Short mmCIF file of C-alpha atoms in Angstrom, two decimals:
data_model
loop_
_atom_site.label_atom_id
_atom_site.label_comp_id
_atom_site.label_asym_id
_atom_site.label_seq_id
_atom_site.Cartn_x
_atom_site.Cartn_y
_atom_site.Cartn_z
CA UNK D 29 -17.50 -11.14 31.12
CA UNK D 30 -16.91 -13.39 28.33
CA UNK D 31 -13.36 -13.05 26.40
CA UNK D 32 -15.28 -12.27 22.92
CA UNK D 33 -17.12 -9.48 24.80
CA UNK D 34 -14.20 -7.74 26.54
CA UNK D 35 -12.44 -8.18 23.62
CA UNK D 36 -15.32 -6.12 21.50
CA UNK D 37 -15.16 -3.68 24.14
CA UNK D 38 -11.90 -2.74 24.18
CA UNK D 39 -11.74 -2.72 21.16
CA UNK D 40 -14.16 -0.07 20.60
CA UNK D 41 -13.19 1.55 23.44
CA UNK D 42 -9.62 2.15 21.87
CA UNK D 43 -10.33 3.01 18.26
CA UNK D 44 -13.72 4.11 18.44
CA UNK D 45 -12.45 8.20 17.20
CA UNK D 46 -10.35 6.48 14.62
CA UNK D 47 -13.44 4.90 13.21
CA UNK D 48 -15.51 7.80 13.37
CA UNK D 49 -13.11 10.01 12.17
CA UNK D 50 -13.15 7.72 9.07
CA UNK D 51 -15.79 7.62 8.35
CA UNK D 52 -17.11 10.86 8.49
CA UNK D 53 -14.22 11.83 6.48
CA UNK D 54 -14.60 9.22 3.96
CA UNK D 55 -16.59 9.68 0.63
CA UNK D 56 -18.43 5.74 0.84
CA UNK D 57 -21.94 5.81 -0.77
CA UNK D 58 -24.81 4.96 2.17
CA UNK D 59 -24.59 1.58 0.82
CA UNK D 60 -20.62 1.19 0.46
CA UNK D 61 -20.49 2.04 4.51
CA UNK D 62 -23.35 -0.19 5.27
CA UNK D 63 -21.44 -3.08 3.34
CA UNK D 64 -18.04 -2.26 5.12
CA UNK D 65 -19.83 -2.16 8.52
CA UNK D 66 -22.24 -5.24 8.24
CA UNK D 67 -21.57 -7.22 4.90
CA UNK D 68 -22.46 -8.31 1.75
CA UNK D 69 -26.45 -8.40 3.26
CA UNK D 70 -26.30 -5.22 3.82
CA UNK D 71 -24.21 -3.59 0.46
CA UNK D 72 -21.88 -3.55 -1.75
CA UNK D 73 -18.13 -2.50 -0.61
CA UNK D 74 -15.55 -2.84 -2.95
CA UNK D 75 -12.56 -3.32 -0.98
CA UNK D 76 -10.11 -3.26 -3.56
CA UNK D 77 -7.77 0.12 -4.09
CA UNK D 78 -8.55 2.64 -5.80
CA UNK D 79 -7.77 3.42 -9.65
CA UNK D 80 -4.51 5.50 -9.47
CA UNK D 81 -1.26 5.34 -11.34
CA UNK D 82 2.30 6.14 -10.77
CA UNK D 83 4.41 8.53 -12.83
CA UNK D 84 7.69 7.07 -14.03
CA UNK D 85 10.37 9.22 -15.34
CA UNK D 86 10.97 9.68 -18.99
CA UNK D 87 14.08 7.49 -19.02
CA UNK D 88 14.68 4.63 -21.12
CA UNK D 89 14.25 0.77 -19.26
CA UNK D 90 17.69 -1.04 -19.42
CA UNK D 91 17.74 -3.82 -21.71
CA UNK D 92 16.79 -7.22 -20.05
CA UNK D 93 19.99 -9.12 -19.04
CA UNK D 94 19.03 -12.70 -18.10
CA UNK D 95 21.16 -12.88 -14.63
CA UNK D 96 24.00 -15.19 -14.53
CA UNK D 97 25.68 -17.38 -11.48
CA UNK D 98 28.73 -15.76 -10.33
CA UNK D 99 31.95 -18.33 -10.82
CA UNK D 100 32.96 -20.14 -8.33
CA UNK D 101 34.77 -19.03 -5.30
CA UNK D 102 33.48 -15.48 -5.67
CA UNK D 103 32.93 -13.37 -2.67
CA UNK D 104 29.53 -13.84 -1.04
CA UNK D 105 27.46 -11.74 1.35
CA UNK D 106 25.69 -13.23 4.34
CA UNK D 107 22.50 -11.24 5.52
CA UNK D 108 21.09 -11.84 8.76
CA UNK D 109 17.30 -11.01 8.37
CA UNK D 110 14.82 -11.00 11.77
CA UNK D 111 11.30 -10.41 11.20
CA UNK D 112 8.56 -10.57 13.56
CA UNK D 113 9.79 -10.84 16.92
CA UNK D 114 6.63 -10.32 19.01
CA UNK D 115 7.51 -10.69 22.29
CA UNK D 116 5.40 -10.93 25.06
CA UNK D 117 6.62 -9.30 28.05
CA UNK D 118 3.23 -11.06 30.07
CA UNK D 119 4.20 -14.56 29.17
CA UNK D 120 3.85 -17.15 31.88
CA UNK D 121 5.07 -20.75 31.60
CA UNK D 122 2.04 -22.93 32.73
CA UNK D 123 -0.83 -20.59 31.99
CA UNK D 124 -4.06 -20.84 30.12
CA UNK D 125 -2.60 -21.21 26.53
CA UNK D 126 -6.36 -22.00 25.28
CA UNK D 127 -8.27 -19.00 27.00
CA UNK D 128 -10.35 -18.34 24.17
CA UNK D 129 -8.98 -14.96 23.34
CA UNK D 130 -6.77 -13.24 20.53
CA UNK D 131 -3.88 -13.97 22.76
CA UNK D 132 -3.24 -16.36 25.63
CA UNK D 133 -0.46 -18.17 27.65
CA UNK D 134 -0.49 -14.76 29.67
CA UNK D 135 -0.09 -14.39 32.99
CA UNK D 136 -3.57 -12.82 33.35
CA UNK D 137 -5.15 -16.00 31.54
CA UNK D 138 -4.96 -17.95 35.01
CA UNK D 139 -4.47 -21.87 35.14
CA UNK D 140 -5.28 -23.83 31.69
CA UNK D 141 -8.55 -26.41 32.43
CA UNK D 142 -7.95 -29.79 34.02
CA UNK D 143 -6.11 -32.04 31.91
CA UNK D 144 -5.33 -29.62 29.38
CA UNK D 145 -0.98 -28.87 28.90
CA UNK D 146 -0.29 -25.30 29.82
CA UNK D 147 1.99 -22.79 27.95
CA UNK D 148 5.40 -24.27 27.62
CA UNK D 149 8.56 -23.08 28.63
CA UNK D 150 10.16 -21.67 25.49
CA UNK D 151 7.00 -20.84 23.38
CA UNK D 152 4.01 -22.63 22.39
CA UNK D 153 2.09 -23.70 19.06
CA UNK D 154 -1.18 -21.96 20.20
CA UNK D 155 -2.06 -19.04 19.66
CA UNK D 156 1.00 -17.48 22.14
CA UNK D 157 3.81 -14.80 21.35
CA UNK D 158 7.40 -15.43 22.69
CA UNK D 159 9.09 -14.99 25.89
CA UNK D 160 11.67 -12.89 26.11
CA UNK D 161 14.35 -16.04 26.89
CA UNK D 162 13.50 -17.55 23.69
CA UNK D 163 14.44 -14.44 21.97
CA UNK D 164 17.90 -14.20 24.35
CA UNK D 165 18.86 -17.87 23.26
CA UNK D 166 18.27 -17.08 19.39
CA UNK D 167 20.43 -14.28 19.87
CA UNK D 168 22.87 -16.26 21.53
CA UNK D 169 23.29 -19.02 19.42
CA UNK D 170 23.07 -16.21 16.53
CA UNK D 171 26.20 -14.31 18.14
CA UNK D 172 28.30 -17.76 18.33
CA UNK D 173 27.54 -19.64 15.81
CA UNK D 174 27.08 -16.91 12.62
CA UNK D 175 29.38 -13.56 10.60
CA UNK D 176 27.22 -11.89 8.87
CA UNK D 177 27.99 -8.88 6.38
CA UNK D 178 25.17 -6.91 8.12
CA UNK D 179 21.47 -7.70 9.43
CA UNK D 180 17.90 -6.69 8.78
CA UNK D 181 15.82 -6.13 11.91
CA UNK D 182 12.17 -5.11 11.18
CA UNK D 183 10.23 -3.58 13.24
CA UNK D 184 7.34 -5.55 14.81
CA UNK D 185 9.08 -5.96 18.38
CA UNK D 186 6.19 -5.91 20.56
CA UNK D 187 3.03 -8.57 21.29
CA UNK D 188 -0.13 -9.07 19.33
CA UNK D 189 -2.03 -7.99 22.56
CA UNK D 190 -2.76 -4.99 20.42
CA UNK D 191 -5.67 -4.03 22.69
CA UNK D 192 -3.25 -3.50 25.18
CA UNK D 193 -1.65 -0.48 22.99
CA UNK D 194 -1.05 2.85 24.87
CA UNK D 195 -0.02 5.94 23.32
CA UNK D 196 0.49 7.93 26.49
CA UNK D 197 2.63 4.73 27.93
CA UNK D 198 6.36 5.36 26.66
CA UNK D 199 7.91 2.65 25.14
CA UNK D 200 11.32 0.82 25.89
CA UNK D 201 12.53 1.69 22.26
CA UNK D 202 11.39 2.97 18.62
CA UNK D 203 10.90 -0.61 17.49
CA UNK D 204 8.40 -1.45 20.21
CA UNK D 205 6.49 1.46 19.73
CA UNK D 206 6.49 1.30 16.11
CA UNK D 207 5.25 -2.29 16.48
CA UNK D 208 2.53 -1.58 19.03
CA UNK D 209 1.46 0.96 16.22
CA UNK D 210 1.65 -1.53 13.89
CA UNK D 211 -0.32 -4.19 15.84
CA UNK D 212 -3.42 -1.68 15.97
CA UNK D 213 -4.30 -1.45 11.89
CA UNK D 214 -4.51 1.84 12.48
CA UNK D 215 -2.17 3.69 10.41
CA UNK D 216 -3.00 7.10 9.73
CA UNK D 217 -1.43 9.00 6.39
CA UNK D 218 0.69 12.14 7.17
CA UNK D 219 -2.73 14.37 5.95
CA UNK D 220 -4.27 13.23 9.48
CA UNK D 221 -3.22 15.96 12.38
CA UNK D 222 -3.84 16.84 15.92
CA UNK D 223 -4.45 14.02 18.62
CA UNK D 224 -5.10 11.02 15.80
CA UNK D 225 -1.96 12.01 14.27
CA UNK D 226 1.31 9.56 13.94
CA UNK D 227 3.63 12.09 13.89
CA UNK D 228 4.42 11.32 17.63
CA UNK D 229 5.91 8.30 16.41
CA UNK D 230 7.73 9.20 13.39
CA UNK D 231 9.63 12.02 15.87
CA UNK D 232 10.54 9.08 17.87
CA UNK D 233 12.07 6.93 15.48
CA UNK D 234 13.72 9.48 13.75
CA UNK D 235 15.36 10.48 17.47
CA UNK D 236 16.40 7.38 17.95
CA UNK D 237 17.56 6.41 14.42
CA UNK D 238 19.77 9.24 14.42
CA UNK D 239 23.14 8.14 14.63
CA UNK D 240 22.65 5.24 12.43
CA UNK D 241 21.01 6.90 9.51
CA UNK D 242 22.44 10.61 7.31
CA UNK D 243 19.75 13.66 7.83
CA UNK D 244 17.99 12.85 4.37
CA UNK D 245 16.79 9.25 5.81
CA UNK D 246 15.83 11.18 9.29
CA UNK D 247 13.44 13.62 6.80
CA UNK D 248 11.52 10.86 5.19
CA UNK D 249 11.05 8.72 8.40
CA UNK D 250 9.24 12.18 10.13
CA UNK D 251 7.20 12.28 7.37
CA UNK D 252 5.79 8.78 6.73
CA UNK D 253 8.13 6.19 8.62
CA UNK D 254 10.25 5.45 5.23
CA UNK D 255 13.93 6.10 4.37
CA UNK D 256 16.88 5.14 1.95
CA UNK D 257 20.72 5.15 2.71
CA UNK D 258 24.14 3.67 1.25
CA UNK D 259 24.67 0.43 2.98
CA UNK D 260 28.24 0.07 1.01
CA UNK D 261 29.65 1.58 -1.83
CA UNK D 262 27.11 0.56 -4.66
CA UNK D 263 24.69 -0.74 -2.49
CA UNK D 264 21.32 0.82 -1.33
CA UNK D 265 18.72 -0.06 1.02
CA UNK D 266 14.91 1.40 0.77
CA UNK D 267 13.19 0.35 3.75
CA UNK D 268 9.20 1.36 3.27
CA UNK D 269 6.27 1.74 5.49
CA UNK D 270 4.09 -0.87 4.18
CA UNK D 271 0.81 0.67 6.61
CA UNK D 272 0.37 2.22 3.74
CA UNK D 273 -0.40 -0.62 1.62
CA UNK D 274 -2.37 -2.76 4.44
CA UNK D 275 -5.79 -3.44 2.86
CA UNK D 276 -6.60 -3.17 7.27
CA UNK D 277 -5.69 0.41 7.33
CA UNK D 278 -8.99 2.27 7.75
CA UNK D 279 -7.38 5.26 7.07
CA UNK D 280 -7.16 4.75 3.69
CA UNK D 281 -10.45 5.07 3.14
CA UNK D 282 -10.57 8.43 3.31
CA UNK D 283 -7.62 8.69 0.77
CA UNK D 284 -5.44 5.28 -0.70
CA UNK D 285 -3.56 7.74 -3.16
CA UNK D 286 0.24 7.67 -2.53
CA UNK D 287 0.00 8.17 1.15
CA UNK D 288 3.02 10.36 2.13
CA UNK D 289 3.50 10.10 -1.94
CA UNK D 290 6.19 7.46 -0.41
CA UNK D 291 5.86 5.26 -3.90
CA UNK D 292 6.56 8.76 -6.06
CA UNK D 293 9.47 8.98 -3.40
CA UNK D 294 10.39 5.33 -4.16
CA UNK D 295 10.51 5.80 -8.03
CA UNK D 296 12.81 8.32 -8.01
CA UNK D 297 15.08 7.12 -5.33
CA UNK D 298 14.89 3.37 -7.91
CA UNK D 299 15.94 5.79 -11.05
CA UNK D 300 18.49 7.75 -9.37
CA UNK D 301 19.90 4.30 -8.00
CA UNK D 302 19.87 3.45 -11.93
CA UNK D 303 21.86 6.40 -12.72
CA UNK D 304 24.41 5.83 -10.37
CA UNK D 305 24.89 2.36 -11.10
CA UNK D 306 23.58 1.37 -7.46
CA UNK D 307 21.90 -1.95 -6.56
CA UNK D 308 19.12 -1.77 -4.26
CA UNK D 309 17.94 -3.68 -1.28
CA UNK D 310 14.26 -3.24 -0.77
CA UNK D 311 12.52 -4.34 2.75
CA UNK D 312 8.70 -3.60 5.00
CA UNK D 313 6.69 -5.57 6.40
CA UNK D 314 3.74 -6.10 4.29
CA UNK D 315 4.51 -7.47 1.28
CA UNK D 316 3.78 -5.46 -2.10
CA UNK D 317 0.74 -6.58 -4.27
CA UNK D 318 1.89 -4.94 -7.58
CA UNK D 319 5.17 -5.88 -9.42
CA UNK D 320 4.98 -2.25 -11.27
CA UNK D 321 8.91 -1.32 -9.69
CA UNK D 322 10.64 -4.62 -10.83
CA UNK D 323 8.66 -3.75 -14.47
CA UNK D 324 10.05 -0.77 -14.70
CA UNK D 325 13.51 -0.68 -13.31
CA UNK D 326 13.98 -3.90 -13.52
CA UNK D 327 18.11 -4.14 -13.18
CA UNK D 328 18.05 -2.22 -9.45
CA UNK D 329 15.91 -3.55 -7.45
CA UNK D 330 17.09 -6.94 -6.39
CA UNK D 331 16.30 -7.59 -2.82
CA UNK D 332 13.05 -7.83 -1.67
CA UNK D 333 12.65 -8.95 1.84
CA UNK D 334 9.42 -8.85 3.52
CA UNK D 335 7.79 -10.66 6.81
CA UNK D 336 4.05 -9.90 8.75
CA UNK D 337 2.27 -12.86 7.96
CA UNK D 338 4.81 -15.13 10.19
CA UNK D 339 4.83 -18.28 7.01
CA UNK D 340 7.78 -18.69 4.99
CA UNK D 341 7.02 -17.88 1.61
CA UNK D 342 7.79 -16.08 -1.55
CA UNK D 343 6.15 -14.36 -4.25
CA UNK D 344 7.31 -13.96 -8.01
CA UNK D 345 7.00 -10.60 -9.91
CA UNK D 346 6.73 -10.81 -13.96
CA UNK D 347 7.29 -8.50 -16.99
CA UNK D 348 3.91 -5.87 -17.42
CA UNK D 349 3.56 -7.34 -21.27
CA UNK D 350 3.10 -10.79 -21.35
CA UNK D 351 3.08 -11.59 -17.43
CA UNK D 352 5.08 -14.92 -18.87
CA UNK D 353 8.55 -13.75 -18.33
CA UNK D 354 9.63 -13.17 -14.31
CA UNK D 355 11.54 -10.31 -13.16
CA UNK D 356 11.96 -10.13 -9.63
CA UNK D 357 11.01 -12.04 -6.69
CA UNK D 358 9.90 -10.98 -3.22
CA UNK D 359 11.29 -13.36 0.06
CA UNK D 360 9.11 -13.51 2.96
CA UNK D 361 10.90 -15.56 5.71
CA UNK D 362 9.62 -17.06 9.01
CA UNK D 363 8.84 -15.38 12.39
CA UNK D 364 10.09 -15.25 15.39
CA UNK D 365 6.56 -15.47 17.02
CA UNK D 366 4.90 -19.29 17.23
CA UNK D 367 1.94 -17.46 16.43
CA UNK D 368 0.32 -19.83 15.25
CA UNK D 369 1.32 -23.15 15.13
CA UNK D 370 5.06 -22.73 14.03
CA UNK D 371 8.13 -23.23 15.20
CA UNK D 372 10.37 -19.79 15.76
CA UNK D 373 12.97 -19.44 13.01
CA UNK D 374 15.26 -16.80 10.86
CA UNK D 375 16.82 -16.46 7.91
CA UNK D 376 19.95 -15.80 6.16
CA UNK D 377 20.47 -14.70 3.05
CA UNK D 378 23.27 -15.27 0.85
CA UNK D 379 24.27 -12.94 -2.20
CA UNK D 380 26.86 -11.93 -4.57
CA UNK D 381 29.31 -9.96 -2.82
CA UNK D 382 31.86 -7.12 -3.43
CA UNK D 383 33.94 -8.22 -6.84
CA UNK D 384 34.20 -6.12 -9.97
CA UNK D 385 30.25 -6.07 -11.98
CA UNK D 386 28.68 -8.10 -8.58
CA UNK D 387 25.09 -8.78 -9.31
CA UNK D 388 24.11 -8.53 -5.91
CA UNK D 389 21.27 -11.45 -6.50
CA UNK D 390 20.33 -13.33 -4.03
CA UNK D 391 21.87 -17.01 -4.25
CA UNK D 392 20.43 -18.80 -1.60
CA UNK D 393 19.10 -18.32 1.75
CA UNK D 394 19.04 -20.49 4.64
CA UNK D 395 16.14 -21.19 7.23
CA UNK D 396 16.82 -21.62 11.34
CA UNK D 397 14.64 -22.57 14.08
CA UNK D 398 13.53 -24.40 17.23
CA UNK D 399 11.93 -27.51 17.26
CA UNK D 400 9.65 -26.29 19.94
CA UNK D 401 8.23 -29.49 20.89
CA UNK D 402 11.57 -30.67 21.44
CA UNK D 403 12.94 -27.61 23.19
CA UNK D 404 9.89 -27.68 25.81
CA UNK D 405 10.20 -31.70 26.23
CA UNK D 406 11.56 -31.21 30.07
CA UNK D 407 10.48 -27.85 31.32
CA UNK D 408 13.17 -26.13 30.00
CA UNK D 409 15.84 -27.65 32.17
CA UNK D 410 17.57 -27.86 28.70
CA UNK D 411 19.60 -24.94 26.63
CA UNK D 412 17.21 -25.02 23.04
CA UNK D 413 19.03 -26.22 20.19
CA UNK D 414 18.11 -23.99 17.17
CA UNK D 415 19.43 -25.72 14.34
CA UNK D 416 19.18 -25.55 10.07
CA UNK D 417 15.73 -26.58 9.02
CA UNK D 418 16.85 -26.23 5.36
CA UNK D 419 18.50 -24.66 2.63
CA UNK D 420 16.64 -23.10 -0.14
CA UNK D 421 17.89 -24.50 -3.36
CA UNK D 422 19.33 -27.74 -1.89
CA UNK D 423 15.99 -29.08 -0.29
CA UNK D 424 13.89 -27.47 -3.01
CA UNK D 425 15.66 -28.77 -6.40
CA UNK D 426 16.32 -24.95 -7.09
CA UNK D 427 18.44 -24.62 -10.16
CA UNK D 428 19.24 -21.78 -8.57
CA UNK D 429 17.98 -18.57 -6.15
CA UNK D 430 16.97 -16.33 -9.67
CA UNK D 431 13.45 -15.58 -10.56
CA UNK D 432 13.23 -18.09 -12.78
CA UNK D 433 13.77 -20.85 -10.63
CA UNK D 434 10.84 -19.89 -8.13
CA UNK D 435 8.53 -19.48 -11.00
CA UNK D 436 9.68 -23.21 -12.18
CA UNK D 437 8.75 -24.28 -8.42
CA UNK D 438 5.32 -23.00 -8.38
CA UNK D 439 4.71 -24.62 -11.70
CA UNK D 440 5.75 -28.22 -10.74
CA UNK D 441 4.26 -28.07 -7.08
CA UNK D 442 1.02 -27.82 -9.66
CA UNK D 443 1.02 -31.69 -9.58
CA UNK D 444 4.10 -32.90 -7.53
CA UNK D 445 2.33 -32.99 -4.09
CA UNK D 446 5.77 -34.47 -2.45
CA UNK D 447 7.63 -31.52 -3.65
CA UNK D 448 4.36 -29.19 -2.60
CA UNK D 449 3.52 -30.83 0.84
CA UNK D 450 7.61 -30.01 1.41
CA UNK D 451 7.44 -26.85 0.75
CA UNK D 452 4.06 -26.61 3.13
CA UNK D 453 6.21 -28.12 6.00
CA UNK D 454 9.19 -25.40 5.48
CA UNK D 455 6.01 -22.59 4.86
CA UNK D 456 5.24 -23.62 8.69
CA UNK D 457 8.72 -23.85 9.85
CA UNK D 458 8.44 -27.52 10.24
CA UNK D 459 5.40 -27.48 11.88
CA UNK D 460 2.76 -28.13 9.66
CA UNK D 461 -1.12 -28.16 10.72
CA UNK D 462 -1.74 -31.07 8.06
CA UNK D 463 -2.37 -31.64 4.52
CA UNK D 464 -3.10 -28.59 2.20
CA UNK D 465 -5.38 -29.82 -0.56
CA UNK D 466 -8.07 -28.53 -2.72
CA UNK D 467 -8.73 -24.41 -2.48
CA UNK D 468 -6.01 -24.35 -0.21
CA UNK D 469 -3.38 -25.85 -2.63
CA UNK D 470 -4.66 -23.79 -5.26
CA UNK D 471 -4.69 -20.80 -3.05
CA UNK D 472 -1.15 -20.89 -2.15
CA UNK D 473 -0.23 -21.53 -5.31
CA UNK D 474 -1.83 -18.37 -6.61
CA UNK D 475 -0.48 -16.22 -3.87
CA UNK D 476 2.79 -17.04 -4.53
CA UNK D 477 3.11 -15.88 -8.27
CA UNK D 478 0.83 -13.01 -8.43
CA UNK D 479 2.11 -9.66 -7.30
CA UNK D 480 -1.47 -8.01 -8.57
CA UNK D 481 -4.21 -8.34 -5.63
CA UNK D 482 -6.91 -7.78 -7.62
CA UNK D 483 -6.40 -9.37 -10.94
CA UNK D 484 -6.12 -13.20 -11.65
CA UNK D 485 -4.56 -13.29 -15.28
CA UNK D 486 -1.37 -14.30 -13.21
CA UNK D 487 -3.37 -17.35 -11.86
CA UNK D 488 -4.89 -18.47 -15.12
CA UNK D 489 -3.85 -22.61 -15.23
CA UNK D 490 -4.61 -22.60 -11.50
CA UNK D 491 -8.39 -21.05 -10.70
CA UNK D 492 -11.12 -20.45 -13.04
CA UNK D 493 -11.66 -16.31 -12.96
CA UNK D 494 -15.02 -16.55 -11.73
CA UNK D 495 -13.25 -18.67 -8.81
CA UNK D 496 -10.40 -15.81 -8.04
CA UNK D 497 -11.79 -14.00 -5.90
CA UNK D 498 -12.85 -16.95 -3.16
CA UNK D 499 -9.81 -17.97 -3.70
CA UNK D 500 -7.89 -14.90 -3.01
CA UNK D 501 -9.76 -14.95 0.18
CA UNK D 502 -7.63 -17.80 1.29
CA UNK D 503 -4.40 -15.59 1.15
CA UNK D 504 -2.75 -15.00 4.35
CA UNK D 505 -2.00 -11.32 3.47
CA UNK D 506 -4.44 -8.65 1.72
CA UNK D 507 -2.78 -6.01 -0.19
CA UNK D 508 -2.98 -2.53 -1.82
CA UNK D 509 -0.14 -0.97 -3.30
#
């Protein structure tokens, strides 16, 4: 059978209640399904979130405060954040890595075709998770080489075989289950019960979580997989379940409104961090596609560190008024996973540390990887080298790591295609698949200073409105919340 057809069939064989469950729950028009289910030919389906709002509290914003460097010689933080691991307990070294499926360089995918390279030792550019060694020597080299002040793990563990996802199979740990889940885009909101239900999963992580993480934080992640605790004295991190802002959830389509009301949940834990004079460290997977939270409590929320699309890249967050002035800025850093085409890397973070009125902003943050290429030259009879690809402000002309500075990249990568092909090269983790130009330039571009998904006012300069949404098609990650 060919790969496209088993592929179909699984794939329908595995989520065919979820579907059906949808959409006979759903309220889409005749024509709204049709459109979701066949296309534009077909009808109209607006795949855009729906028109809710969020309730802030009554309390006066804080003044904007311009942030300022911290002099010289200060204390600084160094945060160790992993992001999409992916690893693929079925890899095989010399298999099929062009077997014309989702996933290949498998063990199932047989011998590659004569004359073509099979999958390489430590990884491979096609479209190929990680074997678990690859993983071990990060770790490694990680464990000799770095201190950190503490480390960000998120949770997409397992492979992007998500056809191979088994809810009656246990799983090794809560991060490979949760990442199996993940893999699926199939996220149902806490209103969903009986057999479809993710409450199986929430139980889990909340088990395991336990001793890490005070009985509030154990609540919210059995309710809708999100959770907030004191890292330090001062210091707070809100980790949220981004599945709820996935523009591939079909659950949503049934209801988008404040699944598990997490971002009610998030506004108050943001103004109660206010009160009590906390910073906060914000991280998911997805990242956000609405800058409403750095708007509004705009002094707190300072760290934003997201991953899921694998690319290293960033997106700036501006005032509500004149969307002119920015406020915050979201990090996405680079994958584990080679999938596709890159090069495995992490990041590192560096902040203001623990010194009388910190600012806890980000300063700088620092890129690793593995020249794969390189690594795989002789079969692996070599220990990989993971190295620094580069440093934030020092190969980008940063003034510094502040809002500001990002939003001054974007603007001069408008017309400095030296500075922008760069910064494409770094996006890939030195791996680039060649030139970015036209739609594509423009499309980056736009991605990376609008937090608002479905409005292009932020991209005005950059792409003619009747243009925005073709362009916005280009993005590497679709958002809702």
């Amino acid at each position: 059978m060919p790969p496209s057809v088993i592929v179909c069939t699984d794939t329908v064989q595995l989520f065919r209640h979820d579907v059906l469950t949808v959409l006979v729950r759903s309220l889409l028009s005749p024509g709204s399904a049709c459109g979701l289910l066949l296309g534009e030919s077909c009808g109209h389906w607006n795949s855009g979130a729906s028109n809710w709002t969020v309730q802030f509290p009554g309390v006066p914003k804080p003044p904007v405060r311009p942030p300022v460097p911290p002099p010289p010689g200060t204390p600084v933080d160094r945060i160790l954040f992993i992001t999409d691991v992916h690893w693929d307990a079925a890899y095989k070294e010399g298999s099929n890595a062009e077997c014309g499926e989702p996933l290949c360089c498998r063990k199932d995918d047989g011998l590659p075709t004569p004359g073509a390279v099979g999958a390489g030792y430590w990884g491979d550019h096609r479209k190929c998770d990680v074997p678990m060694r690859t993983i071990e020597s990060m770790l490694q080299h990680i464990a000799t080489n770095e201190t950190f002040d503490f480390v960000l793990l998120d949770r997409r563990h397992p492979s992007t075989q998500h056809l191979a996802t088994d809810t009656e199979r246990p799983a090794d740990s809560t991060g490979q289950s949760h990442g199996a889940f993940l893999a699926a885009f199939c996220f149902p909101p806490p209103f969903i019960t009986g057999n479809l239900s993710s409450s199986w999963l929430y139980e889990d992580m909340a088990s395991k979580w336990s001793r890490w993480l005070p009985h509030d934080a154990l609540q919210t992640i059995r309710l809708g997989g999100f959770y907030t605790a004191q890292v330090k004295p001062g210091l707070r991190v809100v980790s949220l379940n981004m599945n709820f802002c996935s523009a591939e959830n079909i659950w949503l389509l049934i209801n988008d409104t404040d699944p598990a009301e997490q971002l009610h949940w998030f506004i108050k834990v943001l103004q109660e961090a206010e009160t009590a004079d906390e910073k906060v460290c914000t991280d998911g997977v997805t990242i956000p596609s609405w800058e409403w939270y750095s708007s509004e409590l705009r002094t707190k929320a300072l760290w934003q560190f997201f991953g899921h699309i694998h690319t290293d890249q960033f997106e700036v967050f501006y005032d509500e008024q004149t969307l002119k002035r920015p406020l915050g800025i979201a990090f996405l850093a680079p994958s584990v996973t080679t999938y596709y085409d890159l090069n495995p890397g992490y990041r590192v973070y560096e902040v203001d540390g623990d010194r009388s009125g910190s600012s806890r902003m980000v300063l700088d943050h620092h890129t690793f990887f593995l020249n794969l290429s390189e690594a795989n030259a002789d079969g692996g009879k070599s220990k990989p080298i993971w190295r620094l690809l580069y440093s934030a402000r020092k190969a980008l002309g940063l003034s510094s790591a502040f809002p500001q500075a990002w939003n001054d990249l974007v603007v001069r990568m408008q017309k400095d295609y030296a500075v922008f092909d760069l910064f494409w090269a770094l996006l890939h983790t030195g791996h680039p698949p060649g030139l970015c130009r036209g739609y594509c330039h423009t499309a980056l571009l736009c991605s990376l200073r609008t937090g608002r998904s479905e409005d292009p006012d932020l991209c005005a300069g950059l792409v003619p409105h009747e243009k925005f949404t073709l362009i916005k098609n280009l993005w590497l990650s679709q958002r809702r919340c």
